[in-house]
């Protein structure tokens, strides 16, 4: 039986009990393998910076409280370590290596990864770069190679993933490596909101059918994007003409209800 996951954008440290047992995480084309047990995954996305009033890692805003709940609930976690995470968020590119390294080091020191006894089983590298890589020619390929080397150099102890699908439907997606699992890292429950436009909606029946078809066609990991979208009210907008709300018709709305 598969476990659900919570995916976080930009993770930092948490402290786990020394009684947590370490597990080995592997994969093949048909499953995520945790201590020899083959699993398919349903994932719920949450963006920490959109779920707090301040982007702050101190005091009661430390993410260890979140990960304690994740671990206590028997869930696994995925982190998106960059250098670019998209999610209608600024920044990225090579200049983010220092920040990425800092975040990963915090994760390792806090023993958050599954081989250390923590809940994190996968680290996602970059996001949707495959949509534009050809437009940059040799430079685009060089950047992807740099991302891969940077990720390996982090020595994070859990499998990295980069070749994934984002969209409303991913049943026909195939990884570029036949030995890699078919992973849907953003199953768009709807879309972000634009000023002057109607609120987007997607029926639950359409989402359910898309997920069933994805797993029927060999899918291994499906991520509901978003499970809690939150907001950046009082901070910055998400892009040109995009509202600060990131509600996404999520089960938990931007107010946490």
Coordinates of C-alpha atoms in Angstrom, one line a residue:
X1 CA 0.0 0.0 0.0
X2 CA 1.4 3.4 -1.0
X3 CA 2.1 6.2 1.4
X4 CA 1.1 9.8 0.7
X5 CA 3.7 12.5 0.6
X6 CA 3.9 16.2 1.2
X7 CA 6.2 18.1 -1.2
X8 CA 7.8 21.3 0.0
X9 CA 9.3 24.2 -1.8
X10 CA 12.6 25.4 -0.3
X11 CA 13.2 23.3 2.7
X12 CA 15.3 23.8 5.8
X13 CA 16.2 22.0 8.9
X14 CA 14.3 19.9 11.4
X15 CA 15.3 17.6 14.3
X16 CA 14.1 14.1 14.3
X17 CA 14.1 11.6 17.1
X18 CA 17.2 9.3 17.3
X19 CA 14.7 6.4 17.4
X20 CA 13.8 6.9 13.7
X21 CA 15.1 4.1 11.6
X22 CA 17.1 4.7 8.5
X23 CA 15.8 3.3 5.2
X24 CA 17.3 2.7 1.8
X25 CA 15.7 4.5 -1.1
X26 CA 16.0 3.2 -4.7
X27 CA 13.9 3.1 -7.9
X28 CA 13.4 1.4 -11.2
X29 CA 11.0 1.9 -14.1
X30 CA 8.0 0.5 -12.1
X31 CA 8.3 1.8 -8.5
X32 CA 10.0 3.8 -5.8
X33 CA 11.7 1.1 -3.7
X34 CA 11.9 1.8 0.1
X35 CA 13.8 -0.8 2.0
X36 CA 13.0 -3.3 -0.6
X37 CA 9.2 -2.5 -0.7
X38 CA 7.9 -1.4 -4.1
X39 CA 5.6 1.6 -3.9
X40 CA 3.6 4.0 -6.0
X41 CA 3.0 7.4 -4.6
X42 CA 0.3 10.1 -4.2
X43 CA 1.8 13.4 -3.4
X44 CA 0.3 16.6 -1.9
X45 CA 2.2 19.9 -2.7
X46 CA 2.6 22.6 -0.1
X47 CA 4.8 25.7 -0.5
X48 CA 6.3 26.8 2.8
X49 CA 7.0 30.4 1.7
X50 CA 3.3 30.8 0.8
X51 CA 2.1 29.2 4.0
X52 CA 3.7 31.6 6.5
X53 CA 3.5 35.3 7.1
X54 CA 7.2 35.7 6.8
X55 CA 10.0 33.9 4.9
X56 CA 11.9 33.2 8.1
X57 CA 13.6 30.1 9.4
X58 CA 13.8 31.2 13.1
X59 CA 11.7 30.7 16.2
X60 CA 8.3 29.2 15.6
X61 CA 8.7 29.3 11.9
X62 CA 11.4 26.6 11.8
X63 CA 10.4 23.9 9.4
X64 CA 11.4 21.1 11.8
X65 CA 7.9 21.5 13.3
X66 CA 6.4 20.8 9.9
X67 CA 8.6 17.8 9.3
X68 CA 7.9 16.4 12.8
X69 CA 4.2 16.4 11.8
X70 CA 5.1 14.8 8.5
X71 CA 7.1 12.1 10.2
X72 CA 4.6 11.5 13.0
X73 CA 1.8 11.1 10.5
X74 CA 3.8 8.3 8.7
X75 CA 4.3 10.4 5.6
X76 CA 7.3 10.7 3.3
X77 CA 8.6 14.0 1.9
X78 CA 10.1 15.3 -1.4
X79 CA 12.2 18.5 -1.7
X80 CA 12.7 20.7 -4.6
X81 CA 16.3 22.0 -4.1
X82 CA 16.6 24.0 -7.3
X83 CA 18.6 25.8 -8.5
X84 CA 15.2 26.8 -10.1
X85 CA 11.9 25.6 -8.7
X86 CA 9.4 27.6 -10.9
X87 CA 6.1 27.6 -8.9
X88 CA 5.6 31.2 -10.2
X89 CA 8.7 32.1 -8.1
X90 CA 11.6 34.3 -9.0
X91 CA 15.3 33.5 -9.1
X92 CA 17.3 30.5 -10.2
X93 CA 20.3 29.7 -12.4
X94 CA 23.8 29.1 -11.3
X95 CA 23.8 32.0 -8.8
X96 CA 21.5 29.8 -6.6
X97 CA 24.1 27.2 -6.1
X98 CA 25.2 28.8 -2.8
X99 CA 21.6 28.9 -1.5
X100 CA 20.9 25.3 -2.7
X101 CA 24.0 24.1 -0.9
X102 CA 23.0 25.9 2.3
X103 CA 19.5 24.3 2.2
X104 CA 20.8 20.8 1.5
X105 CA 23.5 21.1 4.2
X106 CA 20.7 22.1 6.7
X107 CA 18.7 19.0 5.6
X108 CA 21.7 16.7 6.0
X109 CA 22.8 18.2 9.4
X110 CA 19.2 17.8 10.7
X111 CA 19.1 14.2 9.4
X112 CA 16.0 14.7 7.4
X113 CA 16.7 12.2 4.6
X114 CA 15.4 8.7 4.7
X115 CA 18.8 7.0 4.9
X116 CA 19.4 9.1 8.1
X117 CA 16.0 8.2 9.6
X118 CA 14.1 11.2 8.2
X119 CA 11.1 11.4 5.9
X120 CA 12.7 12.8 2.7
X121 CA 12.9 10.1 0.0
X122 CA 13.5 12.1 -3.2
X123 CA 15.1 15.4 -4.2
X124 CA 13.9 17.2 -7.4
X125 CA 16.5 19.1 -9.5
X126 CA 15.4 22.1 -11.6
X127 CA 11.8 22.3 -13.0
X128 CA 10.3 22.2 -16.5
X129 CA 13.6 23.1 -18.2
X130 CA 12.9 20.6 -20.8
X131 CA 10.3 23.0 -22.3
X132 CA 13.0 25.5 -23.2
X133 CA 16.4 23.6 -23.3
X134 CA 16.4 23.3 -27.1
X135 CA 16.0 27.0 -27.5
X136 CA 19.4 27.5 -25.8
X137 CA 21.2 25.0 -27.9
X138 CA 24.6 23.9 -26.5
X139 CA 24.3 26.3 -23.6
X140 CA 21.0 24.7 -22.5
X141 CA 22.5 21.2 -22.5
X142 CA 25.5 22.5 -20.6
X143 CA 23.3 24.0 -18.0
X144 CA 21.4 20.7 -17.4
X145 CA 24.7 18.9 -17.1
X146 CA 25.8 21.5 -14.6
X147 CA 22.6 21.0 -12.6
X148 CA 23.2 17.2 -12.5
X149 CA 26.8 17.6 -11.3
X150 CA 25.7 20.2 -8.7
X151 CA 23.0 17.8 -7.4
X152 CA 25.4 14.8 -7.2
X153 CA 28.0 17.0 -5.4
X154 CA 25.4 17.7 -2.7
X155 CA 25.6 14.1 -1.7
X156 CA 22.1 14.2 -0.3
X157 CA 21.8 10.4 0.0
X158 CA 18.4 10.2 -1.7
X159 CA 17.7 9.7 -5.4
X160 CA 17.6 13.0 -7.4
X161 CA 14.9 13.4 -10.1
X162 CA 14.9 15.9 -13.1
X163 CA 13.1 14.1 -16.0
X164 CA 9.5 14.5 -14.9
X165 CA 6.1 15.6 -16.3
X166 CA 4.1 18.7 -15.3
X167 CA 0.6 19.3 -16.7
X168 CA -3.1 18.5 -16.7
X169 CA -2.5 15.0 -18.2
X170 CA 0.7 13.0 -18.1
X171 CA -0.4 9.5 -19.1
X172 CA 1.6 9.6 -22.4
X173 CA 4.7 10.9 -20.8
X174 CA 7.8 8.7 -21.0
X175 CA 11.1 9.3 -19.1
X176 CA 14.1 9.7 -21.3
X177 CA 15.7 6.8 -19.5
X178 CA 13.8 3.5 -19.7
X179 CA 15.1 2.5 -16.2
X180 CA 13.7 5.7 -14.6
X181 CA 10.2 5.8 -13.0
X182 CA 7.4 7.8 -14.6
X183 CA 6.8 10.7 -12.3
X184 CA 4.2 13.5 -12.4
X185 CA 5.5 16.2 -10.3
X186 CA 2.8 18.8 -11.0
X187 CA -0.8 17.5 -11.6
X188 CA -2.4 20.9 -12.0
X189 CA -5.6 20.8 -10.0
X190 CA -6.4 24.1 -11.9
X191 CA -4.3 27.1 -12.7
X192 CA -3.1 30.3 -11.1
X193 CA -5.3 33.4 -11.0
X194 CA -4.9 36.4 -13.3
X195 CA -6.2 39.9 -12.6
X196 CA -9.2 40.6 -14.8
X197 CA -9.8 36.9 -15.6
X198 CA -12.4 34.4 -14.3
X199 CA -11.2 32.0 -11.6
X200 CA -10.0 28.8 -13.2
X201 CA -11.8 25.5 -12.2
X202 CA -11.2 21.8 -13.0
X203 CA -13.7 19.1 -12.1
X204 CA -12.8 16.5 -9.5
X205 CA -13.9 13.8 -12.1
X206 CA -11.4 15.1 -14.6
X207 CA -8.6 15.0 -12.1
X208 CA -9.6 11.5 -10.9
X209 CA -9.7 10.1 -14.5
X210 CA -6.4 11.7 -15.3
X211 CA -4.7 10.1 -12.3
X212 CA -6.3 6.7 -13.0
X213 CA -5.1 6.8 -16.6
X214 CA -1.6 7.9 -15.5
X215 CA -1.2 4.9 -13.2
X216 CA -2.8 2.6 -15.7
X217 CA -0.1 3.7 -18.2
X218 CA 2.8 2.9 -15.8
X219 CA 2.9 5.9 -13.6
X220 CA 4.8 5.7 -10.3
X221 CA 4.4 9.1 -8.6
X222 CA 1.5 11.6 -8.9
X223 CA 1.7 15.0 -7.3
X224 CA -1.5 17.1 -6.7
X225 CA -0.4 20.6 -7.4
X226 CA -1.5 22.2 -5.1
X227 CA -2.9 20.6 -1.9
X228 CA -2.4 23.9 -0.1
X229 CA -1.5 26.8 -2.3
X230 CA -1.4 29.7 0.2
X231 CA -0.7 33.3 -0.7
X232 CA 2.1 35.9 -1.0
X233 CA -0.1 38.8 0.1
X234 CA 2.0 41.6 1.3
X235 CA 5.1 40.2 -0.3
X236 CA 5.5 40.0 -4.1
X237 CA 3.1 38.9 -6.9
X238 CA 3.7 35.6 -8.7
X239 CA 4.4 37.2 -12.0
X240 CA 3.0 39.6 -14.6
X241 CA -0.8 40.0 -14.0
X242 CA -0.8 37.1 -11.6
X243 CA -2.5 37.6 -8.2
X244 CA -0.8 37.0 -4.9
X245 CA -3.3 34.2 -4.2
X246 CA -2.0 30.8 -5.1
X247 CA -5.3 29.0 -4.1
X248 CA -5.3 26.6 -7.0
X249 CA -8.7 25.3 -5.9
X250 CA -6.7 23.3 -3.4
X251 CA -8.4 21.1 -0.7
X252 CA -6.9 23.5 1.8
X253 CA -7.6 27.1 0.6
X254 CA -5.2 30.0 1.0
X255 CA -6.6 30.6 4.5
X256 CA -5.8 27.0 5.6
X257 CA -9.5 26.1 5.7

